XYZ file of C-alpha atoms in Angstrom:
383
model
C -126.288 -95.233 131.971
C -126.091 -96.779 128.508
C -122.833 -97.076 126.597
C -124.113 -94.566 123.994
C -124.836 -91.964 126.647
C -121.405 -92.429 128.228
C -119.687 -92.082 124.850
C -121.754 -88.985 124.070
C -120.838 -87.396 127.406
C -117.151 -88.200 126.910
C -117.245 -86.741 123.390
C -118.965 -83.583 124.667
C -116.419 -83.080 127.448
C -113.588 -83.719 125.010
C -114.826 -81.217 122.407
C -115.980 -78.457 124.777
C -113.409 -78.656 127.579
C -110.309 -80.709 126.777
C -109.819 -80.212 123.015
C -111.707 -76.919 122.811
C -109.647 -74.746 120.397
C -108.292 -71.690 122.207
C -106.213 -68.872 120.745
C -102.658 -69.283 121.969
C -102.238 -65.541 122.637
C -104.940 -65.308 125.312
C -103.702 -63.617 128.484
C -104.925 -63.686 132.075
C -107.722 -61.238 131.239
C -109.516 -64.217 129.724
C -109.596 -65.955 133.119
C -112.270 -63.648 134.530
C -115.107 -65.672 133.011
C -114.126 -68.911 134.714
C -113.422 -66.985 137.939
C -116.976 -65.618 137.771
C -118.301 -69.172 137.439
C -116.246 -70.142 140.489
C -117.779 -67.250 142.439
C -121.266 -68.345 141.395
C -120.586 -71.844 142.719
C -119.381 -70.409 146.047
C -122.511 -68.271 146.330
C -124.907 -71.127 145.610
C -123.221 -73.553 148.018
C -122.746 -71.093 150.880
C -126.268 -69.718 150.351
C -127.801 -73.188 150.523
C -126.177 -73.841 153.915
C -127.155 -70.397 155.222
C -130.772 -71.012 154.196
C -130.881 -74.020 156.505
C -130.599 -71.701 159.524
C -132.188 -68.494 158.253
C -135.716 -67.505 159.343
C -137.602 -65.348 156.833
C -139.776 -63.605 159.413
C -139.350 -59.943 160.331
C -139.263 -60.614 164.077
C -136.589 -63.309 163.782
C -134.594 -62.591 160.591
C -132.008 -60.364 162.253
C -131.732 -62.711 165.246
C -131.304 -65.715 162.942
C -128.316 -64.002 161.297
C -126.795 -63.428 164.745
C -127.533 -67.081 165.582
C -125.667 -68.160 162.448
C -122.743 -65.917 163.332
C -122.480 -66.940 167.006
C -123.997 -70.391 167.529
C -123.768 -72.383 164.282
C -120.471 -74.216 163.810
C -118.482 -72.176 161.271
C -121.597 -70.141 160.596
C -119.547 -66.944 160.673
C -117.380 -68.376 157.904
C -120.393 -69.219 155.741
C -121.931 -65.800 156.285
C -118.718 -63.867 155.560
C -117.973 -66.113 152.595
C -121.413 -65.378 151.141
C -121.387 -61.647 151.857
C -117.851 -61.039 150.587
C -118.339 -63.565 147.805
C -121.070 -61.351 146.368
C -118.651 -58.414 146.248
C -115.932 -60.484 144.611
C -118.457 -61.876 142.159
C -119.169 -58.323 141.016
C -115.465 -57.412 140.985
C -114.721 -60.322 138.650
C -117.764 -59.629 136.466
C -116.855 -55.934 136.168
C -113.326 -56.942 135.131
C -114.834 -59.401 132.626
C -117.150 -56.713 131.261
C -114.415 -54.075 130.934
C -112.167 -56.597 129.200
C -114.955 -57.249 126.707
C -115.376 -53.524 126.107
C -111.663 -52.983 125.503
C -111.082 -55.941 123.197
C -114.332 -55.611 121.244
C -116.047 -58.785 122.422
C -119.407 -57.086 121.737
C -118.806 -56.959 117.964
C -120.164 -59.237 115.273
C -120.498 -62.240 115.430
C -120.471 -62.200 119.262
C -123.385 -59.821 119.812
C -125.701 -62.572 121.184
C -122.863 -63.651 123.485
C -122.561 -60.075 124.791
C -126.319 -59.769 125.285
C -126.495 -63.047 127.211
C -123.727 -61.743 129.485
C -125.628 -58.474 129.992
C -128.726 -60.469 130.989
C -126.630 -62.394 133.536
C -125.398 -59.073 134.913
C -128.956 -57.754 135.339
C -129.995 -61.002 137.064
C -126.974 -60.654 139.360
C -128.033 -57.129 140.287
C -131.556 -58.306 141.088
C -130.287 -61.256 143.137
C -127.780 -59.146 145.066
C -130.350 -56.459 145.859
C -132.859 -59.021 147.105
C -130.174 -60.752 149.167
C -129.166 -57.462 150.772
C -132.673 -57.204 152.227
C -132.565 -60.567 154.004
C -130.379 -59.647 157.049
C -133.148 -57.164 157.953
C -130.773 -54.487 159.179
C -131.309 -50.745 158.948
C -129.803 -50.390 155.490
C -131.645 -53.502 154.296
C -135.043 -52.185 155.370
C -134.619 -48.646 154.093
C -132.893 -49.783 150.925
C -135.818 -51.965 149.900
C -138.251 -49.208 150.904
C -136.552 -46.645 148.667
C -135.891 -48.894 145.674
C -139.321 -50.550 145.530
C -140.940 -47.109 145.724
C -139.344 -46.327 142.369
C -142.025 -48.461 140.708
C -144.608 -45.836 141.628
C -143.495 -43.808 138.581
C -145.241 -46.337 136.321
C -148.510 -44.689 135.254
C -151.809 -46.077 136.566
C -150.500 -49.390 137.926
C -147.319 -48.217 139.681
C -148.734 -48.109 143.201
C -150.468 -51.450 142.723
C -147.160 -53.009 141.662
C -145.442 -51.681 144.784
C -148.197 -53.029 147.030
C -147.979 -56.381 145.240
C -144.211 -56.505 145.833
C -144.658 -55.521 149.486
C -147.600 -57.864 150.011
C -149.361 -55.076 151.898
C -149.304 -51.358 152.543
C -145.711 -51.261 153.739
C -142.504 -53.302 153.724
C -143.103 -56.183 156.099
C -143.203 -59.912 156.584
C -144.738 -60.807 153.183
C -142.013 -58.732 151.516
C -139.262 -60.605 153.333
C -140.805 -63.993 152.508
C -141.080 -63.161 148.819
C -137.566 -61.806 148.642
C -136.157 -64.881 150.368
C -137.900 -67.177 147.870
C -136.684 -65.123 144.913
C -133.150 -64.957 146.285
C -133.079 -68.742 146.467
C -134.480 -69.247 142.950
C -132.672 -66.561 140.924
C -129.151 -68.083 141.232
C -130.393 -71.173 139.420
C -131.787 -68.944 136.676
C -128.362 -67.282 136.495
C -126.793 -70.739 136.205
C -129.080 -71.538 133.277
C -128.084 -68.292 131.559
C -124.421 -69.126 132.199
C -124.846 -72.324 130.196
C -126.491 -70.315 127.413
C -123.552 -67.897 127.595
C -121.058 -70.769 127.350
C -122.974 -72.307 124.448
C -122.812 -69.044 122.512
C -119.126 -68.702 123.407
C -118.315 -72.135 122.014
C -120.441 -71.459 118.947
C -118.472 -68.375 117.862
C -115.210 -69.020 119.706
C -113.308 -66.808 122.111
C -112.064 -63.383 121.138
C -108.333 -62.659 121.520
C -106.083 -59.634 122.171
C -105.406 -59.171 118.461
C -109.103 -59.246 117.629
C -108.590 -61.529 114.634
C -109.987 -64.893 113.636
C -107.408 -67.622 113.504
C -107.523 -71.383 113.197
C -103.799 -71.938 112.787
C -102.671 -70.411 116.104
C -105.069 -72.359 118.343
C -104.145 -74.752 121.136
C -106.244 -77.152 123.197
C -107.869 -75.674 126.290
C -106.402 -78.529 128.344
C -103.640 -78.563 129.437
C -102.485 -75.176 128.120
C -105.074 -72.595 129.044
C -106.665 -74.271 132.051
C -103.417 -73.578 133.940
C -104.066 -69.826 133.594
C -107.591 -70.365 134.921
C -106.124 -72.322 137.822
C -103.760 -69.458 138.661
C -106.765 -67.114 138.552
C -108.639 -69.348 141.002
C -105.741 -69.326 143.484
C -105.300 -65.556 143.251
C -109.038 -65.032 143.748
C -109.123 -67.415 146.726
C -106.099 -65.755 148.295
C -107.475 -62.226 148.075
C -110.952 -63.339 149.136
C -109.485 -65.178 152.126
C -107.745 -62.004 153.288
C -111.076 -60.174 153.299
C -113.018 -63.047 154.891
C -110.562 -63.652 157.735
C -109.135 -60.174 158.344
C -111.485 -57.532 156.902
C -114.891 -59.253 156.693
C -116.959 -56.071 157.064
C -114.900 -53.709 154.920
C -117.160 -54.035 151.870
C -120.414 -53.760 153.858
C -122.189 -50.974 155.676
C -122.018 -50.784 159.503
C -125.672 -49.679 159.763
C -126.728 -53.131 158.644
C -125.591 -54.464 162.018
C -128.450 -52.475 163.545
C -131.821 -54.220 163.467
C -134.368 -52.679 161.099
C -136.287 -49.803 162.649
C -139.211 -48.428 160.598
C -139.212 -45.303 162.786
C -135.524 -44.424 162.508
C -134.141 -43.461 159.107
C -130.342 -43.753 158.613
C -128.462 -40.497 158.019
C -127.439 -41.629 154.514
C -129.196 -44.441 152.664
C -126.672 -45.985 150.269
C -126.690 -49.316 148.424
C -123.839 -51.801 148.262
C -120.740 -50.532 146.457
C -121.444 -52.424 143.216
C -124.675 -50.440 142.718
C -123.135 -47.036 143.485
C -122.457 -45.911 139.873
C -126.103 -46.379 138.922
C -127.288 -44.936 142.215
C -125.197 -41.823 141.502
C -126.870 -41.429 138.097
C -130.269 -41.800 139.756
C -129.491 -39.031 142.265
C -128.191 -36.318 139.969
C -131.603 -35.671 138.411
C -133.966 -34.011 140.900
C -137.003 -35.295 139.012
C -137.972 -38.820 140.145
C -139.079 -40.028 136.716
C -136.033 -38.526 135.027
C -133.665 -40.118 137.523
C -135.198 -43.566 137.062
C -135.088 -43.235 133.270
C -131.430 -42.183 133.437
C -130.534 -45.116 135.693
C -132.427 -47.526 133.451
C -130.724 -46.004 130.420
C -127.323 -46.591 132.001
C -128.074 -50.317 132.193
C -129.805 -50.367 128.792
C -126.676 -48.849 127.240
C -124.918 -52.194 127.720
C -127.504 -53.852 125.482
C -127.565 -51.099 122.839
C -123.810 -50.604 122.565
C -123.167 -53.479 120.105
C -125.758 -51.932 117.764
C -124.058 -48.521 117.930
C -120.634 -49.869 117.015
C -119.300 -48.641 113.656
C -115.651 -49.625 114.087
C -114.129 -52.147 111.714
C -111.236 -52.687 114.145
C -111.941 -54.970 117.073
C -109.148 -54.724 119.637
C -108.449 -51.612 121.680
C -104.738 -52.317 121.177
C -105.129 -50.994 117.623
C -107.651 -48.229 118.382
C -105.648 -45.430 120.040
C -108.539 -42.944 120.261
C -110.901 -45.560 121.652
C -108.255 -46.800 124.110
C -107.891 -43.303 125.600
C -111.696 -42.931 125.828
C -111.945 -46.390 127.409
C -109.399 -45.733 130.170
C -111.033 -42.408 130.943
C -114.325 -44.304 131.134
C -112.798 -46.825 133.566
C -111.610 -44.013 135.833
C -114.927 -42.237 135.382
C -116.770 -45.375 136.549
C -114.792 -45.272 139.797
C -115.540 -41.543 140.141
C -119.222 -42.283 139.580
C -119.162 -44.928 142.329
C -117.457 -42.496 144.702
C -119.996 -39.762 143.965
C -122.742 -42.209 144.945
C -121.357 -42.246 148.487
C -121.254 -38.452 148.892
C -124.008 -36.223 150.294
C -126.315 -34.555 147.785
C -125.148 -30.934 147.964
C -123.706 -28.241 145.704
C -120.108 -29.220 146.466
C -120.297 -32.860 145.303
C -123.060 -32.552 142.715
C -120.809 -31.372 139.818
C -118.685 -34.526 140.130
C -121.769 -36.726 139.778
C -123.101 -34.697 136.845
C -119.777 -34.797 134.977
C -119.274 -38.530 135.609
C -122.847 -39.348 134.529
C -122.553 -37.317 131.319
C -119.290 -38.995 130.382
C -120.800 -42.418 131.096
C -123.392 -41.890 128.366
C -120.954 -39.987 126.152
C -118.628 -42.989 126.068
C -121.299 -45.364 124.798
C -122.388 -42.916 122.094
C -118.952 -41.617 121.084
C -117.187 -44.950 121.570
C -119.732 -46.735 119.430
C -120.407 -44.222 116.643
C -118.099 -41.204 116.498
C -114.789 -42.818 117.413
C -115.557 -45.778 115.163
C -116.125 -43.468 112.178
C -112.970 -41.482 112.932
C -110.771 -44.557 113.270
C -112.245 -46.162 110.154
C -111.475 -42.976 108.214
C -107.912 -42.763 109.561
C -107.199 -46.408 108.851
C -108.517 -46.109 105.259
C -106.466 -42.922 104.803
C -103.289 -44.710 105.933
C -103.973 -47.638 103.602
C -104.592 -45.357 100.635
């Protein structure tokens, strides 16, 4: 490597990592981003080692997972690390997303930064869904059967798309092969988007709890703020270790330890917990097309929200009406996830309907109505 390249690399590391200006009032909520990057690294490394022993063939996929668990040295550790790591990846990303919603990280000039994060989230959902199919258990098989059938709502070409995804007339070996290939490739696409996300972050700078721009109250990232990230890493590792070593199957579904049976449908087909809020929105509408549009709209709302914002105040600390709506939304998100686990009957249906309506209400009211009201109140106080 030439001297110029070394000096350029050193200068880049110095400006973007060591001497990167960071607001001195950042709290531990700003550690979720680096924790998410740590989770991504765990997933890629553990997934690469698992792929060395996995067989993407319907007759052997389930047995290869059991082989990894029982015969491969520390294979159980790799498998539990990967499976629970996916859940913790989503936990950290949800915390990162909710922090951005509360502190106004979606507002100008950070709209492209928010959109790049939303794209990463969608890629994560796709990768996690595809990965859930690979163990070829009961929930894996029926989950992919139900979800891929949703594409049939597309006029004219919907059925052809489903057959193209399946590689035949039903979910089978070509489906598993394609999903395995995609599951291996998509994490690298996520990594690329992470670098785009970081580039946009360093272009506009980090937000802060006060929601103000400041150049006078900044400190270097190293050694001041990296210590908070380090604490976040240790906390994440500690909690994840408890789940891996003591409760490895708590976040999964027991039916996935039963080999896929095309002739035996599980009593309740449910996705992994991190998809439950959107699954609940899908279920509340009896019409198939309407349910899919509602679920898609729930994800699309993340992209549209920055365009709906009318508030001139950034941080939720200074937006009392928005703060109340936000915390209700956070609780409502949990309620929505819970409703996704319940049977579809008249007793539980009202909970899902209410939670789904408030989900969309928050993005509309939080962006437009509450922003107008708070702008009016703040101008009234000033005058």
